[in-house]
Coordinates of C-alpha atoms and ligand atoms in Angstrom, one line a residue:
M1 CA 0.0 0.0 0.0
E2 CA 1.3 3.4 -0.9
V3 CA 0.7 6.2 1.6
I4 CA 1.0 9.8 0.5
I5 CA 0.9 12.4 3.2
K6 CA 0.3 16.0 2.3
P7 CA 0.2 19.0 4.6
E8 CA -3.4 20.2 4.0
A9 CA -6.7 18.8 2.8
N10 CA -6.4 21.1 -0.3
D11 CA -3.2 19.4 -1.3
L12 CA -4.8 16.0 -1.9
A13 CA -6.9 16.7 -5.1
P14 CA -3.9 17.5 -7.4
V15 CA -2.1 14.2 -6.4
A16 CA -5.3 12.1 -7.1
A17 CA -6.0 14.1 -10.3
D18 CA -2.5 13.3 -11.6
I19 CA -3.3 9.6 -11.2
V20 CA -6.6 9.9 -13.0
E21 CA -5.0 12.0 -15.7
R22 CA -2.1 9.5 -16.3
L23 CA -4.6 6.6 -16.6
V24 CA -6.9 8.5 -19.0
L25 CA -4.1 9.6 -21.2
R26 CA -3.0 6.0 -21.5
K27 CA -6.5 4.6 -21.7
P28 CA -9.1 7.2 -22.9
A29 CA -11.9 4.7 -22.5
A30 CA -11.0 4.0 -18.9
V31 CA -13.6 2.7 -16.5
L32 CA -13.7 4.9 -13.4
G33 CA -15.2 4.0 -10.0
V34 CA -16.6 7.1 -8.4
A35 CA -17.4 7.7 -4.7
T36 CA -19.7 10.3 -3.2
G37 CA -19.2 12.0 0.2
S38 CA -17.0 15.1 0.8
S39 CA -13.6 13.5 0.4
P40 CA -13.5 13.3 -3.5
V41 CA -15.2 16.7 -4.1
G42 CA -11.9 18.5 -4.4
L43 CA -10.7 15.9 -6.9
Y44 CA -13.8 16.3 -9.0
A45 CA -13.3 20.1 -9.0
E46 CA -9.7 19.6 -10.0
L47 CA -10.7 17.2 -12.8
G48 CA -13.2 19.8 -14.0
R49 CA -10.4 22.5 -14.1
R50 CA -8.2 20.2 -16.2
V51 CA -11.0 19.4 -18.6
A52 CA -11.8 23.1 -18.9
A53 CA -8.1 23.8 -19.6
G54 CA -8.1 21.2 -22.4
R55 CA -5.5 19.0 -20.8
L56 CA -7.8 16.1 -20.0
S57 CA -11.0 14.6 -21.4
L58 CA -13.3 12.1 -19.7
A59 CA -15.6 11.9 -22.7
G60 CA -14.5 8.4 -23.6
C61 CA -14.7 7.1 -20.0
R62 CA -17.4 5.2 -18.2
A63 CA -18.1 5.4 -14.5
F64 CA -19.6 3.2 -11.9
M65 CA -20.8 4.5 -8.6
L66 CA -20.0 2.8 -5.3
D67 CA -23.3 3.0 -3.6
E68 CA -26.8 4.5 -3.3
Y69 CA -29.4 5.2 -0.7
V70 CA -32.5 3.0 -0.8
G71 CA -35.8 4.8 -1.3
L72 CA -34.7 8.4 -1.9
A73 CA -36.9 9.9 -4.6
A74 CA -35.4 10.2 -8.1
D75 CA -35.1 14.0 -7.7
H76 CA -33.9 14.1 -4.1
P77 CA -30.7 16.2 -4.0
Q78 CA -28.9 13.7 -1.8
R79 CA -29.6 10.7 -4.0
Y80 CA -26.1 9.7 -4.9
R81 CA -26.9 9.6 -8.6
N82 CA -27.8 13.3 -8.4
V83 CA -24.8 14.1 -6.2
I84 CA -22.4 12.6 -8.8
E85 CA -24.3 14.5 -11.6
Q86 CA -23.7 17.7 -9.8
E87 CA -20.2 17.2 -8.4
L88 CA -18.6 15.3 -11.3
V89 CA -20.6 15.1 -14.5
A90 CA -21.6 18.8 -14.5
R91 CA -18.0 19.8 -13.9
T92 CA -16.3 17.6 -16.6
D93 CA -17.1 16.2 -20.0
L94 CA -18.0 12.8 -18.6
V95 CA -21.2 11.7 -20.3
S96 CA -24.2 11.3 -18.0
E97 CA -25.5 8.2 -19.8
R98 CA -22.1 6.5 -19.3
V99 CA -22.4 6.8 -15.5
L100 CA -24.2 3.9 -13.7
G101 CA -25.1 3.4 -10.1
P102 CA -27.0 0.8 -8.1
D103 CA -30.7 1.4 -8.4
G104 CA -32.0 2.4 -5.0
L105 CA -35.6 2.5 -6.2
A106 CA -35.6 -1.0 -7.7
D107 CA -38.6 -3.2 -6.8
D108 CA -36.4 -6.3 -7.0
I109 CA -33.3 -5.3 -5.1
P110 CA -31.4 -8.6 -5.3
A111 CA -31.9 -8.6 -9.1
A112 CA -30.8 -5.0 -9.4
C113 CA -27.7 -5.7 -7.4
A114 CA -26.9 -8.7 -9.6
A115 CA -27.5 -6.6 -12.7
Y116 CA -25.1 -4.0 -11.4
E117 CA -22.3 -6.5 -10.8
Q118 CA -22.9 -7.8 -14.4
A119 CA -22.8 -4.3 -15.8
I120 CA -19.4 -3.7 -14.2
S121 CA -18.1 -7.0 -15.5
D122 CA -19.5 -6.3 -19.0
A123 CA -17.6 -3.0 -19.0
G124 CA -14.4 -4.9 -18.4
G125 CA -14.1 -4.1 -14.7
V126 CA -13.1 -0.9 -13.0
D127 CA -9.6 0.5 -13.9
L128 CA -9.4 3.0 -11.1
Q129 CA -11.6 3.1 -8.1
I130 CA -11.8 6.4 -6.1
L131 CA -12.7 5.9 -2.5
G132 CA -13.3 7.8 0.7
V133 CA -13.4 6.1 4.1
G134 CA -16.1 6.5 6.9
S135 CA -15.1 7.4 10.4
D136 CA -15.9 3.7 11.3
G137 CA -13.6 2.5 8.6
H138 CA -16.2 1.6 6.0
I139 CA -15.5 1.8 2.3
A140 CA -18.5 2.5 0.1
F141 CA -21.2 1.5 2.6
N142 CA -19.6 -1.7 3.8
E143 CA -20.2 -1.2 7.5
P144 CA -18.3 -2.9 10.2
S145 CA -18.9 -6.7 10.1
S146 CA -19.5 -6.7 6.4
S147 CA -18.0 -9.7 4.6
L148 CA -14.6 -8.9 3.1
G149 CA -15.7 -11.0 0.1
S150 CA -19.1 -9.3 -0.4
R151 CA -20.6 -8.2 -3.6
T152 CA -23.2 -5.5 -4.4
R153 CA -26.1 -5.9 -2.0
I154 CA -28.4 -4.1 0.4
K155 CA -27.0 -3.0 3.8
T156 CA -28.3 -1.4 6.9
L157 CA -26.5 1.8 7.7
A158 CA -24.7 2.0 11.0
R159 CA -26.0 4.6 13.4
Q160 CA -22.6 6.4 13.3
T161 CA -22.8 6.7 9.5
R162 CA -26.3 8.1 9.7
I163 CA -25.1 10.7 12.2
D164 CA -22.0 11.5 10.1
N165 CA -24.2 11.9 7.0
A166 CA -27.0 13.9 8.7
R167 CA -25.1 17.1 7.7
F168 CA -26.3 16.4 4.1
F169 CA -29.9 16.2 5.3
G170 CA -30.2 19.5 7.2
G171 CA -28.6 17.9 10.3
D172 CA -31.7 15.7 10.9
V173 CA -30.6 12.0 11.4
A174 CA -34.2 10.9 10.9
Q175 CA -34.0 12.0 7.3
V176 CA -31.0 9.8 6.5
P177 CA -32.2 6.6 4.9
T178 CA -31.7 3.4 7.0
H179 CA -30.7 1.3 4.0
C180 CA -28.4 1.5 1.0
L181 CA -27.2 -0.6 -1.9
T182 CA -23.4 -0.8 -2.0
Q183 CA -20.7 -2.5 -4.0
G184 CA -19.2 -5.1 -1.7
V185 CA -15.7 -5.2 -0.4
G186 CA -15.0 -7.9 -3.0
T187 CA -16.4 -5.7 -5.8
I188 CA -14.0 -2.9 -4.8
M189 CA -11.1 -5.3 -4.4
A190 CA -11.6 -6.3 -8.1
A191 CA -10.8 -2.8 -9.3
R192 CA -7.3 -2.8 -10.9
R193 CA -6.3 0.2 -8.9
V194 CA -7.8 2.0 -5.9
V195 CA -7.1 5.6 -4.7
L196 CA -8.5 6.5 -1.3
L197 CA -8.7 10.1 0.0
A198 CA -9.1 11.1 3.6
D199 CA -8.6 14.3 5.5
G200 CA -9.2 15.6 8.9
E201 CA -8.6 14.5 12.5
H202 CA -11.9 12.6 12.6
K203 CA -10.5 10.2 10.0
A204 CA -7.2 9.6 11.8
E205 CA -8.2 6.4 13.6
A206 CA -9.8 4.9 10.4
V207 CA -6.7 5.8 8.4
H208 CA -4.5 4.2 11.1
Q209 CA -6.5 1.0 11.0
L210 CA -6.8 0.8 7.3
V211 CA -3.0 1.2 6.7
E212 CA -1.6 -0.4 9.9
G213 CA -4.3 -2.3 11.7
P214 CA -5.0 -6.0 11.4
V215 CA -7.2 -7.0 8.4
S216 CA -10.6 -7.2 9.9
A217 CA -14.3 -7.0 9.0
M218 CA -14.6 -4.5 11.8
W219 CA -12.7 -2.0 9.7
T220 CA -13.6 -3.0 6.2
A221 CA -11.1 -0.6 4.6
T222 CA -8.4 -2.8 6.0
A223 CA -9.1 -5.3 3.2
L224 CA -7.2 -2.8 0.9
Q225 CA -4.0 -4.1 2.5
W226 CA -4.5 -7.1 0.2
H227 CA -5.0 -4.9 -2.8
P228 CA -1.9 -5.0 -5.2
Q229 CA -2.2 -1.4 -6.2
A230 CA -3.8 0.8 -3.5
T231 CA -2.8 4.4 -2.9
V232 CA -4.0 6.3 0.2
I233 CA -3.7 10.0 0.1
V234 CA -4.2 11.9 3.4
D235 CA -3.5 15.2 5.0
E236 CA -1.4 15.5 8.2
A237 CA -4.5 15.6 10.4
A238 CA -5.8 12.2 9.0
A239 CA -2.2 10.9 9.2
S240 CA -1.7 11.9 12.8
R241 CA -2.1 8.4 14.2
L242 CA 0.1 6.6 11.7
A243 CA 2.9 4.7 13.5
L244 CA 5.2 4.8 10.4
H245 CA 4.3 8.4 9.4
D246 CA 7.9 9.4 8.8
Y247 CA 8.7 6.3 6.8
Y248 CA 5.7 7.0 4.4
L249 CA 7.1 10.5 3.9
D250 CA 10.5 9.1 3.1
V251 CA 9.1 6.5 0.7
Y252 CA 7.2 9.2 -1.3
A253 CA 10.1 11.6 -1.3
E254 CA 12.5 8.9 -2.6
K255 CA 10.0 7.4 -5.1
P256 CA 11.8 6.5 -8.3
G257 CA 10.6 8.6 -11.2
W258 CA 9.7 5.5 -13.3
Q259 CA 7.5 4.0 -10.6
E260 CA 3.7 4.4 -11.0
Ligands
LIG301 C1 -20.1 7.8 2.9 C2 -20.1 7.1 1.6 C3 -18.7 6.6 1.3 C4 -17.7 7.7 1.7 C5 -17.7 7.8 3.2 C6 -17.0 9.0 3.8 O1 -21.2 7.5 3.7 N1 -21.0 6.0 1.4 O2 -18.5 6.3 -0.1 O3 -16.4 7.4 1.3 O4 -19.0 7.7 3.8 O5 -17.7 10.2 3.5 P1 -17.0 11.6 3.5 O6 -16.0 11.6 2.4 O7 -18.1 12.6 3.4 O8 -16.3 11.7 4.8

């Protein structure tokens, strides 16, 4: 696992955008995995600036979302499909019809989840998965105790996650849905590369666990320790509990120019 520590939260987006840009230059029809939440918002804005500057185009890419709330109306502003439309599609030249997410309004949820897995597979799999991490160490909505081999399915949100996400629902936890559809840990692990962004002191324990803790379903992000190409990009606040903090700085400073 590669750990990149930058001084401030604002410093993360350019590093992650460089990784996306290098991939898309090499593979214009790349399949991107896109996360919602606050963590990737700066990255999406940076990608938008690069598209506007003519140095990058996502027009040939496809994108698959990580997760979706169950039962939010199609026009609800916090429906993740709408969030991605606003934060990523509207800012870049990614084509809306080429972005897919799990269908949180499906009548037959198991069938919708299976169809979603099939769609990812039919697209050739995800080349680059962008991730955030929950304060309880979840990736996508794989809450503590999720199977590390799981695939897209329905999950019940942890109380802490609903509290964390209440800020998007006017601060009212009761408005946060109780269920979601989420790619499984196994689905995420099948991506060819993953890049996880985290900033702030409130993520420090999750980052410590995901990088240095024992692999455990209690912190589902720890499964990424098994991923052959995982990059974790954090600010100093989120890195504040890392035991090998200085080593990660040295590794990045001494990184050979040829090494992707
Ligand atoms: C949310 C999302 C995740 C996200 C995480 C962290 O609930 N389902 O995909 O990575 O929790 O969110 P944030 O980036 O807002 O801290």
